[in-house]
Coordinates of C-alpha atoms in Angstrom, one line a residue:
Chain A
M1 CA -35.4 -33.8 -25.7
R2 CA -35.2 -36.1 -28.7
A3 CA -36.6 -33.3 -30.9
R4 CA -33.9 -30.9 -29.6
I5 CA -31.1 -33.4 -30.3
L6 CA -32.5 -33.9 -33.8
L7 CA -32.6 -30.2 -34.3
I8 CA -29.0 -29.7 -33.2
A9 CA -27.9 -32.6 -35.4
S10 CA -29.7 -31.1 -38.4
L11 CA -28.0 -27.8 -37.8
I12 CA -24.6 -29.4 -37.6
L13 CA -25.3 -31.2 -40.8
A14 CA -26.4 -28.0 -42.4
G15 CA -23.2 -26.4 -41.2
C16 CA -21.3 -29.3 -42.8
G17 CA -23.1 -28.9 -46.0
A18 CA -22.7 -25.1 -46.2
T19 CA -20.1 -23.7 -48.5
P20 CA -17.1 -22.6 -46.4
R21 CA -16.6 -18.9 -46.5
P22 CA -13.1 -17.8 -47.7
A23 CA -11.2 -16.7 -44.6
D24 CA -9.4 -13.4 -44.4
P25 CA -5.6 -13.5 -43.8
P26 CA -5.1 -13.7 -40.1
R27 CA -3.6 -10.2 -39.7
L28 CA -6.3 -8.6 -41.7
A29 CA -8.9 -10.6 -39.8
A30 CA -7.4 -9.4 -36.5
A31 CA -7.5 -5.8 -37.7
L32 CA -11.1 -6.1 -38.8
E33 CA -12.0 -7.8 -35.6
T34 CA -10.3 -5.1 -33.5
E35 CA -12.0 -2.3 -35.6
S36 CA -15.3 -4.0 -35.2
D37 CA -14.8 -4.3 -31.5
G38 CA -14.0 -0.6 -31.3
A39 CA -17.1 0.3 -33.3
K40 CA -19.3 -1.8 -30.9
R41 CA -17.8 -0.1 -27.9
Y42 CA -18.3 3.3 -29.5
E43 CA -22.0 2.6 -30.1
R44 CA -22.3 1.5 -26.5
G45 CA -20.8 4.8 -25.4
D46 CA -17.6 3.2 -24.0
Y47 CA -15.5 5.8 -25.8
S48 CA -12.3 5.1 -23.8
A49 CA -12.3 1.4 -24.7
A50 CA -13.2 2.3 -28.3
A51 CA -10.3 4.6 -28.5
R52 CA -7.9 1.9 -27.4
R53 CA -9.4 -0.6 -29.9
F54 CA -9.1 1.9 -32.8
N55 CA -5.6 2.7 -31.8
E56 CA -4.7 -1.0 -31.9
A57 CA -6.5 -1.4 -35.2
V58 CA -4.4 1.5 -36.6
R59 CA -1.3 -0.2 -35.5
I60 CA -2.3 -3.5 -37.1
Y61 CA -3.4 -1.8 -40.4
I62 CA 0.0 0.0 -40.5
S63 CA 1.7 -3.3 -40.1
I64 CA 0.0 -4.7 -43.2
D65 CA 0.2 -1.5 -45.1
D66 CA -3.5 -1.1 -45.5
I67 CA -3.8 2.6 -46.1
S68 CA -7.5 2.9 -46.2
G69 CA -7.8 0.9 -43.0
V70 CA -5.3 3.2 -41.3
A71 CA -7.2 6.3 -42.4
R72 CA -10.5 4.9 -41.4
N73 CA -9.4 3.9 -38.0
R74 CA -7.7 7.2 -37.4
R75 CA -11.0 8.9 -38.1
H76 CA -12.6 6.5 -35.6
L77 CA -10.0 7.2 -33.1
A78 CA -10.3 11.0 -33.5
R79 CA -14.1 10.7 -33.1
S80 CA -13.6 8.7 -29.9
E81 CA -11.2 11.3 -28.6
L82 CA -13.8 14.0 -29.4
A83 CA -16.5 12.1 -27.6
L84 CA -14.2 11.9 -24.6
G85 CA -13.8 15.7 -24.7
R86 CA -10.2 15.5 -25.8
A87 CA -10.4 17.7 -28.8
D88 CA -6.7 18.5 -28.8
A89 CA -5.9 14.7 -28.9
A90 CA -8.3 14.4 -31.8
L91 CA -6.5 17.1 -33.7
L92 CA -3.2 15.3 -33.1
V93 CA -4.6 12.1 -34.6
L94 CA -5.9 14.0 -37.6
A95 CA -2.5 15.7 -38.0
A96 CA -0.9 12.3 -38.3
A97 CA -3.5 11.4 -40.9
E98 CA -2.8 14.6 -42.8
R99 CA 0.9 13.9 -42.9
S100 CA 0.4 10.4 -44.3
D101 CA -2.5 11.1 -46.6
G102 CA -1.7 14.6 -47.9
V103 CA -5.3 15.6 -48.6
L104 CA -7.8 15.0 -45.9
A105 CA -11.0 13.2 -46.8
L106 CA -14.3 14.9 -46.2
D107 CA -15.1 12.9 -43.1
T108 CA -11.7 13.8 -41.7
L109 CA -12.3 17.5 -42.4
L110 CA -15.6 17.4 -40.6
I111 CA -14.0 15.8 -37.5
K112 CA -11.3 18.4 -37.7
A113 CA -13.8 21.2 -37.8
Q114 CA -15.6 19.7 -34.8
A115 CA -12.4 19.6 -32.8
Q116 CA -11.5 23.2 -33.8
L117 CA -15.0 24.3 -32.8
A118 CA -14.6 22.5 -29.5
L119 CA -11.3 24.3 -28.9
G120 CA -12.8 27.7 -29.8
R121 CA -10.7 28.0 -32.9
H122 CA -13.4 29.5 -35.0
E123 CA -11.3 30.8 -37.9
A124 CA -9.6 27.4 -38.4
A125 CA -13.0 25.7 -38.2
K126 CA -14.3 27.9 -40.9
Q127 CA -11.4 27.1 -43.1
S128 CA -11.9 23.3 -42.5
L129 CA -15.6 23.8 -43.3
V130 CA -14.8 25.6 -46.5
A131 CA -12.5 22.7 -47.6
A132 CA -15.3 20.3 -46.6
T133 CA -17.9 22.2 -48.6
D134 CA -15.6 22.1 -51.7
Q135 CA -15.4 18.4 -51.4
C136 CA -19.1 18.1 -50.8
A137 CA -20.2 19.8 -54.0
G138 CA -23.7 18.8 -55.1
A139 CA -25.4 16.5 -52.6
C140 CA -22.9 14.4 -50.8
P141 CA -24.2 12.2 -48.0
Q142 CA -22.4 14.3 -45.4
L143 CA -24.0 17.6 -46.5
A144 CA -26.3 17.7 -43.4
S145 CA -23.4 17.3 -41.2
V146 CA -21.6 20.1 -43.1
R147 CA -24.6 22.4 -42.6
L148 CA -24.8 21.6 -39.0
L149 CA -21.2 22.4 -38.4
Q150 CA -21.6 25.6 -40.4
G151 CA -24.5 26.5 -38.2
R152 CA -22.5 25.8 -35.0
A153 CA -19.7 28.0 -36.3
A154 CA -22.2 30.8 -37.1
L155 CA -23.7 30.5 -33.6
A156 CA -20.3 30.6 -32.1
E157 CA -19.7 33.9 -34.0
Q158 CA -23.0 35.3 -32.6
R159 CA -24.8 34.9 -36.0
P160 CA -27.9 33.1 -34.8
A161 CA -29.9 33.8 -38.0
D162 CA -27.3 32.1 -40.1
A163 CA -27.1 29.3 -37.6
L164 CA -30.8 28.8 -37.7
A165 CA -30.8 28.8 -41.5
H166 CA -28.1 26.1 -41.6
A167 CA -29.8 24.0 -39.0
E168 CA -33.2 24.1 -40.8
I169 CA -31.5 23.1 -44.1
A170 CA -29.8 20.3 -42.3
L171 CA -33.1 19.2 -40.7
E172 CA -34.7 19.1 -44.1
L173 CA -31.8 17.1 -45.5
L174 CA -32.1 14.6 -42.7
R175 CA -35.9 14.1 -43.2
D176 CA -36.7 10.5 -43.9
K177 CA -33.2 9.4 -43.2
N178 CA -32.1 7.1 -40.4
E179 CA -29.8 9.7 -38.8
A180 CA -31.4 10.1 -35.4
S181 CA -28.3 11.5 -33.8
E182 CA -27.8 14.2 -36.4
T183 CA -31.5 15.0 -36.4
G184 CA -31.3 15.5 -32.6
N185 CA -28.3 17.7 -33.2
A186 CA -30.3 19.8 -35.7
W187 CA -33.2 20.3 -33.3
R188 CA -30.8 21.3 -30.6
L189 CA -29.0 23.8 -32.9
I190 CA -32.4 25.2 -33.9
A191 CA -33.3 25.7 -30.3
A192 CA -30.0 27.3 -29.4
A193 CA -30.2 29.6 -32.4
R194 CA -33.7 30.6 -31.6
L195 CA -32.8 31.3 -28.0
A196 CA -29.8 33.3 -29.1
A197 CA -32.1 35.3 -31.4
G198 CA -34.5 36.0 -28.6
D199 CA -37.2 33.6 -29.6
A200 CA -37.4 31.6 -26.4
T201 CA -40.9 30.6 -27.1
G202 CA -40.0 29.0 -30.4
A203 CA -36.8 27.5 -28.9
L204 CA -38.6 25.4 -26.3
P205 CA -40.4 22.9 -28.6
A206 CA -37.2 22.5 -30.7
A207 CA -35.2 21.7 -27.5
Q208 CA -37.9 19.2 -26.4
A209 CA -37.8 17.6 -29.8
A210 CA -34.1 17.2 -29.5
L211 CA -34.6 15.7 -26.0
D212 CA -37.1 13.2 -27.3
I213 CA -34.7 12.0 -29.9
D214 CA -31.8 11.8 -27.6
R215 CA -33.8 10.0 -25.0
R216 CA -34.7 7.4 -27.6
Q217 CA -31.1 7.1 -28.5
A218 CA -30.3 6.8 -24.7
L219 CA -27.4 9.3 -25.0
P220 CA -26.8 10.7 -21.4
E221 CA -24.4 13.4 -22.5
K222 CA -26.9 14.9 -25.0
I223 CA -29.9 14.4 -22.7
A224 CA -28.1 16.4 -20.0
R225 CA -27.2 19.1 -22.5
D226 CA -30.8 19.2 -23.8
W227 CA -32.1 19.7 -20.2
L228 CA -29.6 22.5 -19.7
L229 CA -30.8 24.1 -22.9
I230 CA -34.4 23.7 -21.9
G231 CA -33.5 25.2 -18.5
D232 CA -31.9 28.2 -20.2
I233 CA -35.0 28.7 -22.4
Q234 CA -37.3 28.4 -19.4
R235 CA -35.2 30.8 -17.5
K236 CA -35.5 33.2 -20.3
L237 CA -39.2 32.8 -20.2
E238 CA -39.0 33.3 -16.4
T239 CA -40.8 30.2 -15.5
R240 CA -40.2 28.1 -12.3
D241 CA -39.6 25.0 -14.5
A242 CA -36.0 26.1 -15.1
V243 CA -34.9 25.0 -11.7
D244 CA -36.4 21.5 -12.3
S245 CA -34.8 21.3 -15.7
Y246 CA -31.4 22.2 -14.4
Q247 CA -31.9 19.7 -11.6
R248 CA -32.7 17.1 -14.2
A249 CA -29.5 18.0 -16.1
L250 CA -27.5 17.7 -12.9
D251 CA -29.0 14.3 -12.0
V252 CA -28.4 12.9 -15.5
A253 CA -24.8 14.3 -15.6
N254 CA -24.0 12.9 -12.1
A255 CA -25.5 9.5 -12.9
A256 CA -23.5 9.3 -16.1
G257 CA -20.3 10.6 -14.6
L258 CA -20.2 13.7 -16.7
G259 CA -18.3 16.0 -14.5
D260 CA -18.1 19.1 -16.7
I261 CA -21.8 19.1 -17.5
A262 CA -22.6 18.5 -13.9
G263 CA -20.5 21.5 -12.9
I264 CA -22.3 23.7 -15.5
A265 CA -25.7 22.4 -14.3
A266 CA -24.8 23.0 -10.7
R267 CA -23.8 26.6 -11.4
A268 CA -26.9 27.2 -13.5
L269 CA -29.0 25.8 -10.7
A270 CA -27.3 28.1 -8.2
E271 CA -27.8 31.1 -10.4
A272 CA -31.5 30.3 -11.2
N273 CA -32.3 29.5 -7.6
P274 CA -29.9 31.2 -5.3
A275 CA -30.0 29.8 -1.8
G276 CA -33.1 27.8 -2.7
E277 CA -35.3 30.8 -3.1
T278 CA -38.9 30.1 -4.0
G279 CA -39.7 33.5 -5.4
R280 CA -39.2 34.9 -8.8
I281 CA -36.6 33.2 -11.0
Q282 CA -33.4 35.1 -11.9
P283 CA -33.3 35.9 -15.6
I284 CA -30.3 35.0 -17.7
R285 CA -27.8 37.8 -18.0
H286 CA -26.2 37.9 -21.5
Chain B
M1 CA 59.2 -68.2 111.8
S2 CA 59.2 -69.3 108.3
L3 CA 55.8 -67.9 107.9
L4 CA 57.0 -64.4 108.7
T5 CA 59.9 -64.7 106.3
E6 CA 57.6 -65.6 103.5
Y7 CA 55.4 -62.6 104.2
D8 CA 58.3 -60.1 104.1
S9 CA 59.3 -61.4 100.7
D10 CA 55.8 -60.8 99.2
A11 CA 55.6 -57.3 100.7
A12 CA 58.9 -56.4 99.1
T13 CA 57.7 -57.6 95.7
L14 CA 54.6 -55.6 96.0
R15 CA 56.4 -52.4 96.9
R16 CA 58.7 -52.8 94.0
A17 CA 55.8 -53.2 91.6
A18 CA 54.1 -50.2 93.1
R19 CA 57.2 -48.0 92.6
R20 CA 57.6 -49.2 89.0
F21 CA 53.9 -48.3 88.3
L22 CA 54.2 -44.8 89.8
L23 CA 57.4 -44.2 87.8
A24 CA 55.8 -45.1 84.5
A25 CA 52.8 -42.9 85.3
L26 CA 55.0 -40.0 86.1
L27 CA 56.9 -40.5 82.9
L28 CA 53.7 -40.7 80.9
T29 CA 52.4 -37.5 82.5
L30 CA 55.6 -35.7 81.8
A31 CA 55.5 -36.8 78.2
L32 CA 51.9 -35.7 77.9
I33 CA 52.8 -32.3 79.3
A34 CA 55.7 -32.0 77.0
A35 CA 53.6 -32.8 74.0
I36 CA 51.0 -30.2 75.0
V37 CA 53.7 -27.6 75.5
V38 CA 55.3 -28.4 72.2
R39 CA 51.9 -28.3 70.5
Q40 CA 51.2 -24.9 72.0
G41 CA 54.5 -23.7 70.6
L42 CA 56.0 -22.8 73.9
F43 CA 59.3 -24.0 72.6
R44 CA 58.9 -22.7 69.1
Q45 CA 61.1 -19.8 68.0
T46 CA 59.1 -16.8 66.9
T47 CA 59.7 -13.3 65.7
G48 CA 57.6 -10.3 66.5
Y49 CA 56.1 -7.9 64.0
S50 CA 53.6 -5.1 64.4
F51 CA 51.4 -2.7 62.5
V52 CA 49.3 0.3 63.4
T53 CA 45.7 0.9 62.4
N54 CA 43.0 3.5 63.3
S55 CA 40.5 0.8 64.4
A56 CA 40.7 -2.5 66.1
Q57 CA 37.5 -3.6 64.5
D58 CA 37.7 -7.3 63.5
I59 CA 41.1 -7.7 65.1
V60 CA 41.4 -9.7 68.3
K61 CA 44.2 -11.2 70.3
G62 CA 45.1 -14.8 69.1
Q63 CA 43.7 -14.1 65.7
A64 CA 45.4 -16.2 63.1
V65 CA 48.0 -14.6 60.8
R66 CA 48.4 -16.2 57.4
I67 CA 50.7 -16.1 54.5
A68 CA 49.3 -17.4 51.2
G69 CA 46.5 -19.0 53.3
F70 CA 48.8 -20.9 55.6
R71 CA 48.7 -20.1 59.3
V72 CA 52.2 -18.8 60.3
G73 CA 51.4 -17.0 63.5
A74 CA 48.9 -15.2 65.6
V75 CA 48.0 -11.7 67.0
D76 CA 49.9 -11.4 70.3
E77 CA 48.6 -8.1 71.5
V78 CA 46.1 -5.4 70.6
S79 CA 46.7 -2.1 72.4
L80 CA 45.5 1.5 72.2
Q81 CA 48.4 4.0 71.9
D82 CA 48.4 7.5 73.3
D83 CA 47.8 9.0 69.9
G84 CA 44.5 7.1 69.6
L85 CA 45.8 4.6 67.1
V86 CA 45.8 0.9 67.7
K87 CA 49.0 -1.1 67.7
V88 CA 48.7 -4.7 66.8
S89 CA 51.7 -7.1 67.6
M90 CA 52.0 -10.4 65.9
E91 CA 54.2 -13.5 66.6
I92 CA 55.3 -15.2 63.5
D93 CA 57.1 -18.6 63.3
A94 CA 60.8 -18.0 62.7
D95 CA 60.6 -20.6 59.9
N96 CA 58.3 -18.4 57.9
M97 CA 60.3 -15.2 58.3
R98 CA 61.8 -15.8 54.9
F99 CA 58.4 -14.9 53.3
I100 CA 58.2 -11.5 55.0
T101 CA 59.9 -9.0 52.9
H102 CA 60.7 -5.4 54.0
D103 CA 57.9 -4.1 51.9
A104 CA 55.3 -6.7 52.9
H105 CA 52.0 -5.4 54.3
V106 CA 49.3 -6.8 56.4
E107 CA 45.8 -7.0 55.1
L108 CA 42.7 -7.7 57.0
R109 CA 40.5 -10.1 54.9
K110 CA 37.3 -12.0 55.4
E111 CA 36.8 -15.5 54.3
G112 CA 34.1 -14.9 51.8
L113 CA 31.9 -11.9 51.9
V114 CA 30.6 -12.5 55.5
G115 CA 33.2 -14.9 56.9
S116 CA 35.5 -14.6 59.9
P117 CA 38.3 -12.0 59.5
T118 CA 41.9 -13.0 59.2
L119 CA 45.2 -11.2 58.8
E120 CA 47.2 -11.9 55.8
I121 CA 50.7 -10.9 55.3
V122 CA 51.2 -10.1 51.7
P123 CA 54.9 -10.1 50.6
G124 CA 56.1 -7.1 48.6
P125 CA 57.6 -7.3 45.1
D126 CA 61.2 -6.8 46.4
K127 CA 62.3 -10.3 47.5
T128 CA 65.9 -9.3 48.1
R129 CA 65.4 -7.9 51.6
L130 CA 63.5 -9.4 54.4
A131 CA 61.8 -7.5 57.1
A132 CA 63.8 -7.1 60.3
A133 CA 62.5 -8.6 63.6
Q134 CA 60.0 -6.3 65.4
A135 CA 59.6 -4.4 62.1
R136 CA 56.4 -2.3 61.7
L137 CA 54.5 -3.4 58.6
T138 CA 51.9 -1.4 56.8
F139 CA 48.2 -2.4 57.2
S140 CA 45.1 -2.2 55.1
R141 CA 41.6 -3.6 55.1
A142 CA 40.5 -5.5 52.1
D143 CA 37.1 -4.6 50.6
G144 CA 34.4 -6.3 52.6
F145 CA 30.8 -6.7 52.0
S146 CA 30.1 -3.0 52.8
A147 CA 32.8 -1.9 50.4
L148 CA 31.5 -4.2 47.8
A149 CA 28.0 -2.9 48.4
N150 CA 29.3 0.7 48.1
Q151 CA 31.1 -0.3 44.9
V152 CA 27.9 -1.9 43.5
R153 CA 26.0 1.2 44.6
D154 CA 28.5 3.4 42.9
E155 CA 28.1 1.4 39.7
F156 CA 24.4 1.2 39.9
V157 CA 23.6 4.8 40.7
P158 CA 24.6 6.1 37.2
I159 CA 22.7 3.2 35.6
L160 CA 19.6 4.0 37.7
K161 CA 19.9 7.7 36.7
D162 CA 20.1 6.6 33.0
I163 CA 17.1 4.4 33.5
K164 CA 15.3 7.3 35.1
V165 CA 16.1 9.6 32.2
I166 CA 15.0 6.9 29.7
T167 CA 11.8 6.2 31.5
A168 CA 11.1 9.9 31.7
T169 CA 11.7 10.2 28.0
L170 CA 9.5 7.2 27.4
A171 CA 6.8 8.7 29.6
D172 CA 6.8 11.9 27.7
P173 CA 3.3 12.3 26.2
Q174 CA 4.5 13.9 23.0
Q175 CA 7.9 12.3 22.2
G176 CA 7.8 9.3 24.5
L177 CA 6.1 5.9 24.5
P178 CA 2.5 7.4 24.8
G179 CA 3.1 9.6 21.7
T180 CA 4.8 6.8 19.8
L181 CA 2.0 4.4 20.7
A182 CA -0.5 7.0 19.7
R183 CA 1.2 7.4 16.4
I184 CA 1.5 3.6 15.9
R185 CA -2.1 3.3 16.8
A186 CA -3.0 6.0 14.3
T187 CA -0.8 4.3 11.7
A188 CA -2.4 1.0 12.5
E189 CA -5.8 2.5 12.1
S190 CA -4.8 4.0 8.8
L191 CA -3.5 0.7 7.8
N192 CA -6.6 -1.0 8.9
A193 CA -8.7 1.5 7.0
L194 CA -6.5 1.0 3.9
L195 CA -6.7 -2.8 4.3
A196 CA -10.5 -2.5 4.7
N197 CA -10.6 -0.3 1.6
R198 CA -8.5 -2.8 -0.3
G199 CA -10.6 -5.6 1.1
H200 CA -13.7 -3.7 -0.1
Q201 CA -12.2 -3.2 -3.5
L202 CA -11.3 -6.9 -3.6
D203 CA -14.8 -7.7 -2.6
N204 CA -16.1 -5.6 -5.3
I205 CA -13.8 -7.2 -7.8
G206 CA -14.8 -10.6 -6.4
N207 CA -18.4 -9.7 -6.8
A208 CA -17.8 -8.3 -10.2
A209 CA -16.0 -11.5 -11.1
I210 CA -18.9 -13.5 -9.8
N211 CA -21.2 -11.4 -11.8
V212 CA -19.0 -11.9 -14.8
L213 CA -19.0 -15.7 -14.2
G214 CA -22.7 -15.6 -13.7
R215 CA -23.1 -13.8 -17.0
A216 CA -20.7 -16.1 -18.7
E217 CA -22.8 -19.0 -17.4
E218 CA -25.9 -17.3 -18.8
D219 CA -24.1 -16.8 -22.0
L220 CA -23.2 -20.5 -22.1
I221 CA -26.9 -21.3 -21.5
H222 CA -27.8 -19.0 -24.3
F223 CA -25.1 -20.6 -26.4
G224 CA -26.8 -24.0 -26.0
Q225 CA -30.1 -22.5 -26.9
T226 CA -28.5 -20.7 -29.8
L227 CA -27.5 -24.0 -31.4
E228 CA -31.2 -24.5 -31.9
A229 CA -31.5 -21.4 -33.9
A230 CA -27.8 -20.7 -34.4
N231 CA -28.1 -18.6 -37.6
Q232 CA -30.2 -16.0 -35.7
R233 CA -28.8 -15.9 -32.2
L234 CA -25.2 -16.9 -32.2
P235 CA -23.9 -13.4 -33.2
G236 CA -25.9 -11.9 -30.3
V237 CA -24.5 -14.3 -27.8
L238 CA -21.0 -13.6 -28.9
D239 CA -21.7 -9.9 -28.6
R240 CA -22.8 -10.5 -25.1
T241 CA -19.7 -12.4 -24.4
Q242 CA -17.7 -9.5 -25.7
Q243 CA -19.6 -7.3 -23.2
V244 CA -18.6 -9.7 -20.5
L245 CA -15.0 -9.5 -21.6
D246 CA -15.3 -5.7 -21.6
N247 CA -16.4 -5.8 -18.0
V248 CA -13.5 -8.1 -17.2
E249 CA -11.2 -5.7 -18.9
K250 CA -12.6 -2.8 -17.0
I251 CA -12.2 -4.6 -13.8
T252 CA -8.6 -5.6 -14.6
A253 CA -7.8 -2.0 -15.6
E254 CA -9.0 -0.8 -12.2
A255 CA -7.2 -3.7 -10.6
A256 CA -4.0 -2.6 -12.1
I257 CA -4.2 0.6 -10.1
S258 CA -5.9 -0.5 -6.9
V259 CA -5.1 -4.1 -6.1
P260 CA -2.0 -6.2 -5.8
P261 CA -0.2 -7.2 -9.0
A262 CA -1.4 -10.8 -8.7
L263 CA -4.9 -9.7 -9.7
R264 CA -3.5 -8.1 -12.8
D265 CA -3.4 -11.5 -14.4
G266 CA -7.1 -10.9 -14.9
A267 CA -6.2 -8.8 -18.0
A268 CA -4.2 -11.7 -19.4
A269 CA -7.1 -14.0 -18.6
A270 CA -9.5 -11.6 -20.4
S271 CA -7.2 -11.5 -23.3
D272 CA -7.0 -15.3 -23.4
A273 CA -10.8 -15.5 -23.1
R274 CA -11.1 -13.1 -26.0
E275 CA -8.7 -15.2 -28.0
I276 CA -10.8 -18.3 -27.2
V277 CA -14.0 -16.5 -28.3
S278 CA -12.3 -15.3 -31.4
G279 CA -11.0 -18.8 -32.1
A280 CA -14.5 -20.1 -31.5
K281 CA -15.9 -17.6 -33.9
Q282 CA -13.4 -18.9 -36.6
A283 CA -14.0 -22.5 -35.8
W284 CA -16.3 -24.7 -37.8
P285 CA -19.3 -24.8 -37.7
I286 CA -19.7 -21.6 -35.6
R287 CA -18.0 -19.5 -38.2
N288 CA -20.7 -20.3 -40.7
F289 CA -23.2 -18.6 -38.4
V290 CA -21.1 -15.5 -37.6
D291 CA -20.6 -12.7 -40.1
A292 CA -17.0 -11.9 -40.7
P293 CA -16.2 -8.4 -39.4
A294 CA -16.2 -5.8 -42.0
P295 CA -14.8 -2.3 -42.0
A296 CA -16.7 -0.3 -39.4
T297 CA -18.8 2.8 -40.1
L298 CA -19.7 5.0 -37.2
K299 CA -23.0 6.7 -37.3
A300 CA -22.7 10.4 -38.2
D301 CA -22.7 12.7 -35.3
S302 CA -21.5 16.2 -35.8
D303 CA -21.9 17.2 -32.1
P304 CA -20.7 14.4 -29.9
R305 CA -19.5 16.6 -27.0
G306 CA -20.3 20.3 -27.5
E307 CA -17.8 23.1 -27.7
A308 CA -14.8 23.1 -25.3
G309 CA -16.7 21.4 -22.5
R310 CA -19.6 23.9 -22.7
A311 CA -22.8 22.0 -22.8
R312 CA -24.7 24.7 -24.7

């Protein structure tokens, strides 16, 4: 007990002796605190609360005329909206940023391309990606993300070979970098591109690699999508494991409250195993 | 000789006294008879009146006849005429003739609902002409108990019919009391279910609040331990406190929809708690152990949600 009291007293004395850190102005401190709160919530997957925090941070930054803070938090807000599946809301946020900033930053262009892809606006997404590529001349840190988005755009336009090429380049760029989420995205894109190209056998290990990464990241939405992709591949391979994979996807989606993915998984499960048949699995119809 | 003379004198005195006594008794008897005769009205001057009725019920000879409640005469004769009607003759004191107008009528009344019947002469409105002697007056029977009962019955019958209609309506299984009670019962059951649901929600909130408090308590314990190694652990404790506040905020956000407004104060409480934590972060010496928030950078993720809700 005495040792504990001495330890506490010494810590207090150390605090007294430490050089006081210069404090930020209260409004700026509040803005930074709110932004930091939002980032923590985003990392925890609480995108709804994160969006509220970023929105509040935007308001505070506007009130102190901090342009970079406003732009940064608008990007955060748009990403939160994207994560919530509200791509149209994300585009609205980015439109406000475009009106105030004139030229969109590279990060903003990438988020805009994501939202456009999510809404099926492939031409607009390609334009955004062209602008992003122009800003990413050489070897910008976001090049892997640019490649991944280009790959997704190519896959959306039924160009699996191009998609595979972009994804493999992105994977190479991400090697030895602490970008687990993007690495998982690259593996998932490779798997989807291979599946679309008819290489189901090559797609399966790529999808499982994506699943391993996403499991380590504990990202339910991506884990469910990985299981769906694995189910598709197994169904293409006409193995009985497809039903189990779809069921895993359904379980994960239901547990995480992902209604849209749960619906997709339920439909895939019904198609692969109509009325609970135990015979030959139904192949995917393209 | 003197003895005989003396005897004659005494006898004469006795005879005289006897005669006086007999005379006084006779006078007294006559006075008594006269008084009785006078009391019986034998010497009273009366005037006869009559009326005709279709029934002699409740009318008898000698029955009192009254005006304004005072006895003024009596029924002298009740007789059945050739036409089947009953003629009733009355003898009224001449002194009271002045009350009997030409339009007066006789009414048979009862003292109370079940009392003895009496005949009452009711003067008419025209006071200028009196009824002539032996005049025939009109007659009526006042409403007795039977009439009153009939009247009551007449009044009650419609009420009873209304009650019957109302009870029939109430007894209607669809629109009446059973249906209404069934609907009230269904509403009450719904209300009970709603209240039970709300109670369950409140229980959940209460449990969540208990959990939050429990976690806050744990955080406080951690905070005490963190002082031993503050520069390593304090930020983590504060992060956990933020999580607790997140939970409180979630609960209050749900409460804003599902529980009474009083519980919405939880949001304000969470906000206050957040301010306290923020204040604690900025207070000396804690601020020396906590990194000041810097502009946040989110990890790159080019595929947070997939395309248009499609998972693949």
